[in-house]
Short mmCIF file of C-alpha atoms in Angstrom, two decimals:
data_model
loop_
_atom_site.label_atom_id
_atom_site.label_comp_id
_atom_site.label_asym_id
_atom_site.label_seq_id
_atom_site.Cartn_x
_atom_site.Cartn_y
_atom_site.Cartn_z
CA UNK G 1 0.10 -0.04 -0.16
CA UNK G 2 2.78 2.42 1.00
CA UNK G 3 4.55 1.72 -2.41
CA UNK G 4 1.13 2.27 -4.33
CA UNK G 5 0.63 5.69 -2.74
CA UNK G 6 4.20 6.64 -3.35
CA UNK G 7 3.94 5.50 -6.97
CA UNK G 8 0.78 7.61 -7.51
CA UNK G 9 2.34 10.67 -5.92
CA UNK G 10 5.49 10.51 -7.97
CA UNK G 11 3.33 9.80 -11.15
CA UNK G 12 1.06 12.77 -10.50
CA UNK G 13 4.00 15.11 -10.14
CA UNK G 14 5.60 13.91 -13.53
CA UNK G 15 2.25 14.16 -15.30
CA UNK G 16 2.02 17.74 -14.25
CA UNK G 17 5.56 18.36 -15.58
CA UNK G 18 4.81 16.97 -18.99
CA UNK G 19 1.65 18.83 -19.67
CA UNK G 20 1.76 20.85 -22.92
CA UNK G 21 2.46 24.49 -22.35
CA UNK G 22 -0.05 27.12 -23.64
CA UNK G 23 1.33 30.44 -24.98
CA UNK G 24 -0.83 32.45 -22.68
CA UNK G 25 0.17 33.92 -19.31
CA UNK G 26 -2.94 32.41 -17.73
CA UNK G 27 -2.08 28.95 -18.68
CA UNK G 28 1.60 29.41 -17.45
CA UNK G 29 0.34 30.42 -14.08
CA UNK G 30 -2.13 27.61 -13.77
CA UNK G 31 0.66 25.12 -14.67
CA UNK G 32 2.78 26.65 -12.06
CA UNK G 33 -0.02 26.34 -9.41
CA UNK G 34 -0.59 22.72 -10.57
CA UNK G 35 3.20 21.91 -10.21
CA UNK G 36 3.32 23.51 -6.74
CA UNK G 37 0.18 21.55 -5.71
CA UNK G 38 1.78 18.32 -6.82
CA UNK G 39 5.02 19.15 -4.84
CA UNK G 40 3.02 19.95 -1.76
CA UNK G 41 1.18 16.59 -1.94
CA UNK G 42 4.25 14.84 -2.31
CA UNK G 43 5.86 16.52 0.73
CA UNK G 44 2.70 15.63 2.56
CA UNK G 45 3.12 12.03 1.62
CA UNK G 46 6.61 12.21 2.68
CA UNK G 47 6.11 13.71 5.88
CA UNK G 48 3.57 10.94 6.86
CA UNK G 49 5.31 7.79 5.30
CA UNK G 50 9.09 8.99 5.04
CA UNK G 51 10.25 6.78 8.00
CA UNK G 52 8.33 3.77 6.57
CA UNK G 53 10.11 4.15 3.23
CA UNK G 54 13.44 4.13 5.06
CA UNK G 55 12.63 1.22 7.08
CA UNK G 56 11.79 -0.49 3.83
CA UNK G 57 15.15 0.28 2.33
CA UNK G 58 16.69 -1.08 5.49
CA UNK G 59 14.65 -4.31 5.54
CA UNK G 60 13.32 -4.96 2.36
CA UNK G 61 15.94 -6.21 0.01
CA UNK G 62 13.71 -7.18 -2.76
CA UNK G 63 12.04 -3.60 -3.12
CA UNK G 64 15.24 -1.82 -2.00
CA UNK G 65 16.20 -0.40 -5.44
CA UNK G 66 12.75 0.82 -5.96
CA UNK G 67 12.24 2.43 -2.59
CA UNK G 68 15.58 4.09 -2.76
CA UNK G 69 14.47 6.42 -5.53
CA UNK G 70 11.69 7.74 -3.03
CA UNK G 71 14.19 8.85 -0.43
CA UNK G 72 14.43 12.52 0.31
CA UNK G 73 16.83 14.36 2.37
CA UNK G 74 17.80 18.20 3.03
CA UNK G 75 20.39 19.57 0.62
CA UNK G 76 23.12 22.18 0.94
CA UNK G 77 22.51 23.27 -2.65
CA UNK G 78 18.70 23.80 -2.68
CA UNK G 79 17.76 24.38 1.04
CA UNK G 80 14.89 22.02 0.51
CA UNK G 81 14.10 18.23 0.59
CA UNK G 82 15.60 16.50 -2.43
CA UNK G 83 15.95 12.87 -3.81
CA UNK G 84 18.97 11.11 -5.11
CA UNK G 85 17.73 11.41 -8.76
CA UNK G 86 17.63 15.24 -8.50
CA UNK G 87 20.93 15.22 -6.64
CA UNK G 88 22.57 13.24 -9.48
CA UNK G 89 21.09 15.56 -12.10
CA UNK G 90 22.75 18.45 -10.38
CA UNK G 91 26.27 16.79 -10.00
CA UNK G 92 29.36 18.37 -11.51
CA UNK G 93 30.45 16.96 -14.92
CA UNK G 94 33.38 15.01 -13.56
CA UNK G 95 31.80 14.05 -10.12
CA UNK G 96 31.70 10.51 -9.35
CA UNK G 97 30.38 10.34 -5.61
CA UNK G 98 27.40 11.38 -3.76
CA UNK G 99 28.01 13.05 -0.44
CA UNK G 100 26.16 13.06 2.73
CA UNK G 101 26.75 13.87 6.31
CA UNK G 102 24.49 12.72 9.20
CA UNK G 103 23.75 14.63 12.45
CA UNK G 104 21.44 16.16 15.03
CA UNK G 105 20.17 19.01 12.97
CA UNK G 106 20.41 20.71 9.56
CA UNK G 107 21.98 23.76 11.10
CA UNK G 108 24.64 22.01 12.91
CA UNK G 109 25.60 20.05 9.83
CA UNK G 110 25.94 22.86 7.60
CA UNK G 111 28.62 24.37 9.98
CA UNK G 112 30.64 21.06 10.18
CA UNK G 113 34.23 21.56 9.34
CA UNK G 114 33.98 18.30 7.29
CA UNK G 115 32.01 20.19 4.58
CA UNK G 116 34.44 23.06 4.15
CA UNK G 117 36.31 22.30 1.16
CA UNK G 118 33.45 20.58 -0.51
CA UNK G 119 31.03 23.47 -0.19
CA UNK G 120 33.88 25.88 -1.21
CA UNK G 121 34.37 23.88 -4.40
CA UNK G 122 30.57 24.03 -4.98
CA UNK G 123 29.75 20.35 -4.29
CA UNK G 124 26.35 19.43 -3.07
CA UNK G 125 25.98 17.56 0.32
CA UNK G 126 22.87 15.62 1.58
CA UNK G 127 22.30 16.44 5.26
CA UNK G 128 20.61 13.61 7.19
CA UNK G 129 18.92 14.33 10.55
CA UNK G 130 16.85 11.33 11.37
CA UNK G 131 18.19 8.54 13.56
CA UNK G 132 17.48 5.84 10.82
CA UNK G 133 19.19 7.58 8.10
CA UNK G 134 22.69 6.38 8.52
CA UNK G 135 21.41 2.75 9.22
CA UNK G 136 19.26 3.20 6.21
CA UNK G 137 22.18 4.17 3.65
CA UNK G 138 24.46 1.46 5.22
CA UNK G 139 22.59 -0.91 2.71
CA UNK G 140 22.65 1.40 -0.24
CA UNK G 141 26.61 1.69 -1.20
CA UNK G 142 25.52 3.10 -4.90
CA UNK G 143 22.85 4.95 -6.52
CA UNK G 144 22.72 5.14 -10.49
CA UNK G 145 26.50 3.88 -10.52
CA UNK G 146 27.72 6.72 -8.10
CA UNK G 147 29.28 5.58 -4.92
CA UNK G 148 27.47 7.09 -1.93
CA UNK G 149 30.13 8.51 0.63
CA UNK G 150 29.59 9.19 4.21
CA UNK G 151 31.65 12.26 5.08
CA UNK G 152 31.88 11.28 8.70
CA UNK G 153 34.34 8.38 7.96
CA UNK G 154 35.03 7.93 4.28
CA UNK G 155 37.76 9.67 1.94
CA UNK G 156 36.45 12.12 -0.54
CA UNK G 157 37.69 11.28 -4.12
CA UNK G 158 36.81 14.73 -5.45
CA UNK G 159 39.20 16.32 -3.12
CA UNK G 160 42.02 13.82 -3.22
CA UNK G 161 42.07 14.04 -7.17
CA UNK G 162 42.80 17.67 -6.97
CA UNK G 163 45.87 17.56 -4.62
CA UNK G 164 49.23 17.69 -6.07
CA UNK G 165 50.86 14.54 -4.93
CA UNK G 166 54.42 16.25 -4.78
CA UNK G 167 53.24 19.16 -2.65
CA UNK G 168 51.23 16.68 -0.59
CA UNK G 169 54.35 14.56 0.26
CA UNK G 170 56.34 17.73 1.04
CA UNK G 171 53.69 18.92 3.37
CA UNK G 172 53.24 15.55 5.32
CA UNK G 173 57.06 15.32 5.72
CA UNK G 174 57.13 18.96 6.94
CA UNK G 175 54.47 18.12 9.57
CA UNK G 176 55.53 14.74 10.65
CA UNK G 177 56.97 15.90 13.92
CA UNK G 178 53.70 17.46 14.74
CA UNK G 179 51.84 14.33 13.75
CA UNK G 180 54.05 12.23 15.98
CA UNK G 181 53.65 14.49 18.83
CA UNK G 182 49.76 14.32 18.58
CA UNK G 183 49.80 10.59 18.28
CA UNK G 184 51.88 10.21 21.31
CA UNK G 185 49.79 12.79 23.45
CA UNK G 186 46.49 10.85 22.21
CA UNK G 187 47.54 7.44 21.77
CA UNK G 188 44.57 6.16 23.80
CA UNK G 189 41.96 7.98 21.57
CA UNK G 190 43.49 8.11 18.05
CA UNK G 191 44.12 5.55 15.40
CA UNK G 192 46.22 8.03 13.33
CA UNK G 193 46.74 11.67 12.68
CA UNK G 194 46.74 12.86 9.12
CA UNK G 195 47.21 16.06 7.21
CA UNK G 196 43.80 17.14 5.98
CA UNK G 197 42.55 17.87 2.55
CA UNK G 198 39.20 18.77 3.34
CA UNK G 199 39.69 21.57 5.97
CA UNK G 200 39.76 25.24 4.88
CA UNK G 201 39.07 27.41 7.80
CA UNK G 202 38.97 25.00 10.84
CA UNK G 203 42.25 23.89 12.50
CA UNK G 204 41.39 20.31 13.17
CA UNK G 205 38.38 17.75 12.64
CA UNK G 206 37.63 14.21 14.04
CA UNK G 207 36.68 11.36 11.90
CA UNK G 208 35.59 7.79 12.55
CA UNK G 209 37.72 5.08 11.35
CA UNK G 210 36.35 2.74 8.69
CA UNK G 211 35.27 0.23 11.20
CA UNK G 212 34.17 2.80 13.78
CA UNK G 213 31.04 4.62 14.76
CA UNK G 214 30.65 8.37 13.18
CA UNK G 215 29.54 11.10 15.68
CA UNK G 216 25.92 10.73 14.58
CA UNK G 217 26.04 6.90 15.09
CA UNK G 218 27.58 7.30 18.57
CA UNK G 219 24.85 9.86 19.39
CA UNK G 220 22.08 7.46 18.26
CA UNK G 221 23.60 4.54 20.14
CA UNK G 222 23.91 6.48 23.27
CA UNK G 223 20.32 7.69 23.02
CA UNK G 224 19.13 4.12 22.53
CA UNK G 225 20.95 3.18 25.72
CA UNK G 226 18.62 5.45 27.79
CA UNK G 227 15.79 2.98 27.10
CA UNK G 228 14.73 -0.22 28.94
CA UNK G 229 17.79 -2.43 28.86
CA UNK G 230 19.66 -0.03 26.96
CA UNK G 231 23.02 -0.52 28.92
CA UNK G 232 23.38 -3.85 26.88
CA UNK G 233 23.36 -1.92 23.60
CA UNK G 234 26.48 0.26 24.49
CA UNK G 235 29.45 -1.43 22.73
CA UNK G 236 32.11 -2.53 25.07
CA UNK G 237 34.76 -1.17 22.72
CA UNK G 238 34.55 1.84 20.72
CA UNK G 239 37.19 1.99 17.97
CA UNK G 240 39.86 4.92 18.08
CA UNK G 241 39.33 7.86 15.59
CA UNK G 242 41.18 9.81 13.00
CA UNK G 243 42.38 13.39 13.69
CA UNK G 244 42.80 15.56 10.60
CA UNK G 245 44.95 18.67 10.91
CA UNK G 246 45.01 21.74 8.50
CA UNK G 247 48.52 22.51 7.78
CA UNK G 248 47.73 26.07 6.59
CA UNK G 249 46.02 27.13 9.63
CA UNK G 250 48.25 29.57 12.01
CA UNK G 251 47.55 27.53 15.12
CA UNK G 252 48.83 24.43 13.60
CA UNK G 253 51.94 26.16 11.92
CA UNK G 254 52.86 27.69 15.49
CA UNK G 255 52.33 24.38 17.03
CA UNK G 256 54.68 22.72 14.63
CA UNK G 257 57.29 25.25 15.44
CA UNK G 258 57.03 24.72 19.19
CA UNK G 259 56.94 20.90 18.90
CA UNK G 260 60.07 20.89 16.43
CA UNK G 261 62.04 23.10 18.99
CA UNK G 262 60.99 21.36 22.10
CA UNK G 263 58.55 18.30 22.21
CA UNK G 264 58.00 18.79 26.00
CA UNK G 265 56.85 22.33 25.53
CA UNK G 266 54.17 22.73 28.21
CA UNK G 267 52.21 25.28 25.95
CA UNK G 268 52.23 22.92 22.96
CA UNK G 269 50.68 20.30 25.26
CA UNK G 270 47.86 22.46 26.59
CA UNK G 271 47.21 23.70 23.17
CA UNK G 272 47.13 20.13 21.63
CA UNK G 273 44.70 19.10 24.33
CA UNK G 274 42.37 22.03 23.71
CA UNK G 275 42.47 21.41 20.04
CA UNK G 276 41.52 17.82 20.45
CA UNK G 277 38.49 18.55 22.48
CA UNK G 278 37.33 21.41 20.07
CA UNK G 279 37.60 18.81 17.36
CA UNK G 280 35.53 16.41 19.32
CA UNK G 281 32.76 19.16 19.59
CA UNK G 282 32.86 20.73 16.03
CA UNK G 283 32.84 17.27 14.51
CA UNK G 284 29.67 16.36 16.23
CA UNK G 285 31.04 14.04 19.02
CA UNK G 286 30.35 14.36 22.67
CA UNK G 287 33.16 15.54 25.09
CA UNK G 288 33.72 12.60 27.56
CA UNK G 289 34.71 14.62 30.46
CA UNK G 290 33.34 18.33 30.59
CA UNK G 291 34.91 19.09 33.83
CA UNK G 292 38.42 18.06 32.33
CA UNK G 293 37.69 20.08 29.24
CA UNK G 294 36.90 23.16 31.38
CA UNK G 295 40.21 22.79 33.35
CA UNK G 296 42.25 22.74 30.11
CA UNK G 297 40.35 25.80 28.94
CA UNK G 298 41.28 27.58 32.04
CA UNK G 299 45.04 26.51 31.68
CA UNK G 300 44.98 28.03 28.14
CA UNK G 301 43.70 31.29 29.56
CA UNK G 302 46.52 31.22 32.04
CA UNK G 303 49.07 30.88 29.28
CA UNK G 304 47.40 33.69 27.26
CA UNK G 305 47.71 35.87 30.36
CA UNK G 306 51.45 34.81 30.87
CA UNK G 307 50.55 33.07 34.00
CA UNK G 308 51.84 29.69 35.10
CA UNK G 309 49.06 27.14 34.13
CA UNK G 310 50.10 24.76 36.94
CA UNK G 311 49.94 27.41 39.70
CA UNK G 312 47.83 26.12 42.78
CA UNK G 313 45.39 28.46 43.84
CA UNK G 314 46.07 29.70 47.33
CA UNK G 315 43.20 30.29 49.75
CA UNK G 316 43.32 32.36 52.76
CA UNK G 317 43.63 30.35 56.13
CA UNK G 318 40.26 29.36 57.47
CA UNK G 319 39.64 30.52 60.94
CA UNK G 320 36.39 29.27 62.47
CA UNK G 321 34.29 32.02 64.11
CA UNK G 322 33.86 31.98 67.86
CA UNK G 323 30.57 30.27 68.82
CA UNK G 324 27.86 32.80 69.54
CA UNK G 325 26.81 32.74 73.18
CA UNK G 326 22.93 32.55 73.66
CA UNK G 327 21.47 35.95 74.81
CA UNK G 328 20.20 36.36 78.24
CA UNK G 329 16.48 36.12 78.73
CA UNK G 330 14.80 39.36 79.49
CA UNK G 331 13.35 39.35 83.11
CA UNK G 332 11.20 42.44 82.29
CA UNK G 333 9.38 40.37 79.69
CA UNK G 334 8.60 37.79 82.21
CA UNK G 335 7.32 40.36 84.66
CA UNK G 336 5.11 41.75 82.05
CA UNK G 337 3.85 38.24 81.27
CA UNK G 338 2.93 37.62 85.00
CA UNK G 339 1.10 40.84 85.28
CA UNK G 340 -1.10 39.82 82.24
#
């Protein structure tokens, strides 16, 4: 039934577009109204049954190829819901991949550092905000011959292809001391540290490894854990992540200079810690220990104010107050009470 409704809605929209145009203004306006009405009907259908369609893609292998064509997601290009077919029709001439990123909200995803270079180059990215979205597309590796890329964990061919290999090698060699330093500082959290090709304005970003959980997937899993018996759903082991660094950002350039001169530089260690935690936040992950994060921010403030970040705060000596003696009872008050 759901598929029948979807087919009817889609067919109606296509019929409205194929109507012969009349050379009168009145007819053109009427066609525009009909097209808008068909679009509104389809969006109404999607609002009511979109989650069911996604569930069908996830579980119904026999009809998956048909159901995938009905999927709709927010887009950085149009600002509206769009299908894979519409996305492909707008792709760049030499583009070979479809890009998407999943997260809590459209607004947060549009600000993600993982999109910076793609958006700057004019590529369209699908924004997925429903908990089921990433599960759903885990069963859809390609559409119309185009590989579907999860920007939360997958490499981006469009960016990789435009990088000059010789320049890339020189940059990686130059930043190797910083890469080694960061790997040592966060050996319990990071699988590897790499020089980034996708960042333009942000200094760092955090990605999931190929076998790991993206920021959105971690959020969904933790949310599920809040339900009955949820603790059993929390994985006992979460794979380490990948830290990407922007070799052109002033903070990383200065950090490289400090680490090259002295790998035990206290300021470098504090800066690295704050950088990592900000990468966690800006990339959509959750800071594990907010109190610890705040303490590192305070240390950074101390460094900026030319103060020793390890200085122990000295409190004034505490002297307990003398106990207050109880006031003597008023005999006049008792006398007045007796007279009454």
